[in-house]
mmCIF file of C-alpha atoms in Angstrom:
data_model
loop_
_atom_site.group_PDB
_atom_site.id
_atom_site.type_symbol
_atom_site.label_atom_id
_atom_site.label_comp_id
_atom_site.label_asym_id
_atom_site.label_seq_id
_atom_site.Cartn_x
_atom_site.Cartn_y
_atom_site.Cartn_z
ATOM 1 C CA UNK A 223 151.965 127.545 101.166
ATOM 2 C CA UNK A 224 150.784 127.805 97.562
ATOM 3 C CA UNK A 225 150.865 131.248 95.974
ATOM 4 C CA UNK A 226 148.014 132.012 93.579
ATOM 5 C CA UNK A 227 148.074 134.969 91.178
ATOM 6 C CA UNK A 228 144.667 136.170 89.971
ATOM 7 C CA UNK A 229 144.655 138.281 86.823
ATOM 8 C CA UNK A 230 142.223 140.781 88.331
ATOM 9 C CA UNK A 231 141.942 143.094 91.297
ATOM 10 C CA UNK A 232 138.148 142.875 91.325
ATOM 11 C CA UNK A 233 137.356 141.791 94.904
ATOM 12 C CA UNK A 234 134.535 139.518 93.712
ATOM 13 C CA UNK A 235 136.844 137.556 91.398
ATOM 14 C CA UNK A 236 139.712 137.433 93.906
ATOM 15 C CA UNK A 237 137.292 136.243 96.605
ATOM 16 C CA UNK A 238 135.913 133.535 94.321
ATOM 17 C CA UNK A 239 139.418 132.232 93.616
ATOM 18 C CA UNK A 240 140.354 132.399 97.298
ATOM 19 C CA UNK A 241 137.300 130.356 98.259
ATOM 20 C CA UNK A 242 137.721 127.815 95.436
ATOM 21 C CA UNK A 243 141.411 127.190 96.123
ATOM 22 C CA UNK A 244 140.794 126.889 99.877
ATOM 23 C CA UNK A 245 138.164 124.215 99.231
ATOM 24 C CA UNK A 246 140.242 122.297 96.685
ATOM 25 C CA UNK A 247 143.867 122.867 97.711
ATOM 26 C CA UNK A 248 143.840 124.041 101.334
ATOM 27 C CA UNK A 249 145.288 127.262 102.663
ATOM 28 C CA UNK A 250 146.800 129.472 99.947
ATOM 29 C CA UNK A 251 148.065 132.990 99.495
ATOM 30 C CA UNK A 252 145.911 134.653 96.828
ATOM 31 C CA UNK A 253 147.100 137.873 95.210
ATOM 32 C CA UNK A 254 145.071 139.901 92.723
ATOM 33 C CA UNK A 255 147.083 141.729 90.074
ATOM 34 C CA UNK A 256 146.083 144.050 87.285
ATOM 35 C CA UNK A 257 146.959 142.524 83.919
ATOM 36 C CA UNK A 258 145.566 143.032 80.413
ATOM 37 C CA UNK A 259 143.160 140.535 78.893
ATOM 38 C CA UNK A 260 144.289 141.218 75.331
ATOM 39 C CA UNK A 261 140.644 141.158 74.197
ATOM 40 C CA UNK A 262 137.903 143.776 74.137
ATOM 41 C CA UNK A 263 136.486 145.060 77.439
ATOM 42 C CA UNK A 264 133.300 143.147 76.647
ATOM 43 C CA UNK A 265 134.190 139.931 74.784
ATOM 44 C CA UNK A 266 131.345 138.858 72.524
ATOM 45 C CA UNK A 267 132.307 135.280 71.612
ATOM 46 C CA UNK A 268 133.292 132.242 73.651
ATOM 47 C CA UNK A 269 136.680 132.223 71.896
ATOM 48 C CA UNK A 270 137.348 135.835 72.945
ATOM 49 C CA UNK A 271 136.240 135.092 76.510
ATOM 50 C CA UNK A 272 138.555 132.050 76.715
ATOM 51 C CA UNK A 273 141.462 133.959 75.171
ATOM 52 C CA UNK A 274 141.041 136.783 77.679
ATOM 53 C CA UNK A 275 141.032 134.339 80.608
ATOM 54 C CA UNK A 276 144.141 132.541 79.325
ATOM 55 C CA UNK A 277 145.974 135.824 78.740
ATOM 56 C CA UNK A 278 145.175 136.997 82.263
ATOM 57 C CA UNK A 279 146.262 133.704 83.853
ATOM 58 C CA UNK A 280 149.556 133.627 81.951
ATOM 59 C CA UNK A 281 150.352 137.280 82.706
ATOM 60 C CA UNK A 282 149.450 136.928 86.391
ATOM 61 C CA UNK A 283 151.630 133.870 87.047
ATOM 62 C CA UNK A 284 154.573 135.492 85.256
ATOM 63 C CA UNK A 285 154.167 138.799 87.085
ATOM 64 C CA UNK A 286 154.612 137.392 90.576
ATOM 65 C CA UNK A 287 156.135 133.955 90.003
ATOM 66 C CA UNK A 288 153.198 132.155 91.610
ATOM 67 C CA UNK A 289 152.442 128.442 91.742
ATOM 68 C CA UNK A 290 149.217 129.022 89.810
ATOM 69 C CA UNK A 291 147.882 131.816 87.639
ATOM 70 C CA UNK A 292 144.131 132.270 87.311
ATOM 71 C CA UNK A 293 142.265 134.219 84.662
ATOM 72 C CA UNK A 294 138.545 134.843 84.930
ATOM 73 C CA UNK A 295 136.783 136.489 82.031
ATOM 74 C CA UNK A 296 133.127 137.246 81.517
ATOM 75 C CA UNK A 297 131.430 137.944 78.227
ATOM 76 C CA UNK A 298 128.539 137.104 75.964
ATOM 77 C CA UNK A 299 128.137 134.598 73.172
ATOM 78 C CA UNK A 300 125.419 134.520 70.521
ATOM 79 C CA UNK A 301 123.733 131.205 69.781
ATOM 80 C CA UNK A 302 120.737 130.133 67.725
ATOM 81 C CA UNK A 303 118.697 130.368 70.944
ATOM 82 C CA UNK A 304 119.829 133.871 71.887
ATOM 83 C CA UNK A 305 122.715 135.503 73.702
ATOM 84 C CA UNK A 306 124.167 134.027 76.863
ATOM 85 C CA UNK A 307 126.298 135.694 79.518
ATOM 86 C CA UNK A 308 129.046 133.353 80.642
ATOM 87 C CA UNK A 309 132.300 133.222 82.489
ATOM 88 C CA UNK A 310 135.424 131.328 81.586
ATOM 89 C CA UNK A 311 138.163 130.290 83.988
ATOM 90 C CA UNK A 312 141.694 129.411 82.886
ATOM 91 C CA UNK A 313 144.271 128.171 85.386
ATOM 92 C CA UNK A 314 147.925 127.537 84.619
ATOM 93 C CA UNK A 315 150.461 126.006 86.975
ATOM 94 C CA UNK A 316 154.192 126.714 86.992
ATOM 95 C CA UNK A 317 154.809 123.610 84.842
ATOM 96 C CA UNK A 318 152.601 125.074 82.094
ATOM 97 C CA UNK A 319 149.639 122.744 82.588
ATOM 98 C CA UNK A 320 146.226 124.288 81.905
ATOM 99 C CA UNK A 321 142.826 123.713 83.504
ATOM 100 C CA UNK A 322 139.642 125.262 82.080
ATOM 101 C CA UNK A 323 135.988 125.681 82.860
ATOM 102 C CA UNK A 324 132.979 127.521 81.501
ATOM 103 C CA UNK A 325 130.646 129.157 84.010
ATOM 104 C CA UNK A 326 126.892 129.090 83.970
ATOM 105 C CA UNK A 327 125.231 130.697 80.989
ATOM 106 C CA UNK A 328 122.590 133.298 81.770
ATOM 107 C CA UNK A 329 120.121 133.948 78.946
ATOM 108 C CA UNK A 330 120.271 137.691 78.278
ATOM 109 C CA UNK A 331 117.452 140.094 77.383
ATOM 110 C CA UNK A 332 117.752 141.317 73.789
ATOM 111 C CA UNK A 333 117.375 144.926 74.965
ATOM 112 C CA UNK A 334 120.541 144.739 77.078
ATOM 113 C CA UNK A 335 122.502 142.816 74.438
ATOM 114 C CA UNK A 336 121.636 145.471 71.847
ATOM 115 C CA UNK A 337 122.833 148.318 74.100
ATOM 116 C CA UNK A 338 126.121 146.511 74.832
ATOM 117 C CA UNK A 339 126.737 145.716 71.162
ATOM 118 C CA UNK A 340 125.757 149.176 69.895
ATOM 119 C CA UNK A 341 127.782 151.051 72.500
ATOM 120 C CA UNK A 342 130.765 148.701 72.821
ATOM 121 C CA UNK A 343 130.628 149.211 76.600
ATOM 122 C CA UNK A 344 131.030 146.620 79.323
ATOM 123 C CA UNK A 345 127.886 144.947 80.604
ATOM 124 C CA UNK A 346 128.555 146.216 84.150
ATOM 125 C CA UNK A 347 128.534 149.821 82.941
ATOM 126 C CA UNK A 348 125.312 149.273 80.984
ATOM 127 C CA UNK A 349 123.659 147.640 84.014
ATOM 128 C CA UNK A 350 124.788 150.548 86.214
ATOM 129 C CA UNK A 351 123.195 153.014 83.808
ATOM 130 C CA UNK A 352 119.939 151.084 83.401
ATOM 131 C CA UNK A 353 119.534 150.528 87.135
ATOM 132 C CA UNK A 354 120.892 153.871 88.361
ATOM 133 C CA UNK A 355 123.647 152.184 90.382
ATOM 134 C CA UNK A 356 127.440 152.218 90.520
ATOM 135 C CA UNK A 357 129.979 149.425 90.273
ATOM 136 C CA UNK A 358 127.563 146.528 89.744
ATOM 137 C CA UNK A 359 130.403 144.296 88.550
ATOM 138 C CA UNK A 360 132.158 144.488 91.911
ATOM 139 C CA UNK A 361 128.981 143.555 93.752
ATOM 140 C CA UNK A 362 126.020 141.410 92.678
ATOM 141 C CA UNK A 363 126.684 141.616 88.958
ATOM 142 C CA UNK A 364 124.152 140.914 86.253
ATOM 143 C CA UNK A 365 123.794 137.296 87.394
ATOM 144 C CA UNK A 366 122.902 138.369 90.928
ATOM 145 C CA UNK A 367 120.394 140.916 89.671
ATOM 146 C CA UNK A 368 118.546 138.546 87.325
ATOM 147 C CA UNK A 369 118.500 135.669 89.834
ATOM 148 C CA UNK A 370 117.467 137.826 92.819
ATOM 149 C CA UNK A 371 120.883 137.004 94.295
ATOM 150 C CA UNK A 372 120.118 133.294 94.454
ATOM 151 C CA UNK A 373 123.302 133.037 92.377
ATOM 152 C CA UNK A 374 125.682 135.815 93.256
ATOM 153 C CA UNK A 375 128.586 136.947 91.112
ATOM 154 C CA UNK A 376 131.206 135.482 93.427
ATOM 155 C CA UNK A 377 129.524 132.084 93.310
ATOM 156 C CA UNK A 378 129.225 132.305 89.524
ATOM 157 C CA UNK A 379 133.049 132.440 89.359
ATOM 158 C CA UNK A 380 133.794 130.163 92.339
ATOM 159 C CA UNK A 381 132.123 127.060 90.927
ATOM 160 C CA UNK A 382 133.878 127.139 87.535
ATOM 161 C CA UNK A 383 137.178 127.820 89.323
ATOM 162 C CA UNK A 384 136.614 124.625 91.305
ATOM 163 C CA UNK A 385 135.794 122.820 88.054
ATOM 164 C CA UNK A 386 138.991 124.095 86.413
ATOM 165 C CA UNK A 387 140.994 122.945 89.453
ATOM 166 C CA UNK A 388 139.740 119.393 88.928
ATOM 167 C CA UNK A 389 142.382 119.183 86.169
ATOM 168 C CA UNK A 390 145.064 119.479 88.855
ATOM 169 C CA UNK A 391 143.377 117.378 91.532
ATOM 170 C CA UNK A 392 142.712 114.438 89.198
ATOM 171 C CA UNK A 393 145.865 114.673 87.050
ATOM 172 C CA UNK A 394 145.959 110.960 86.326
ATOM 173 C CA UNK A 395 142.797 111.202 84.209
ATOM 174 C CA UNK A 396 144.339 113.799 81.928
ATOM 175 C CA UNK A 397 147.657 112.026 81.268
#
């Protein structure tokens, strides 16, 4: 059975990886581990988001000697159109091959972006404060809130994990 190391202990992220790998690779053992991202708690560029995901994947696979390491990182990126919330998935196998994917981009309200940037806090903490809730990031997340849970946080990480796994399922196209 394949062993998958996820560079997070967040149950939403671990569940997304579990579901994605089951759909793409069959039954797997998925283990969430706490590893550093090496970037800020709230990455504010696509490059920082991708770096954080890669760092988590690499650290996770090394920590438990898994077949695959998976890093999932969320953050925001400014564009000419505004700021988008996005996720990035990086997967590494034990041979050192990488698969990547970018998750859906949610257009963010300027008010929330300003609070995050000015305070340097994570989006989940800002959303908790604004909504009077606790631990948003381990439940519906910002994506779930703004889409009335038509897209939940787990799904927002599951789909890009499946996309990143396509690198391993269709190897011949990448050689």
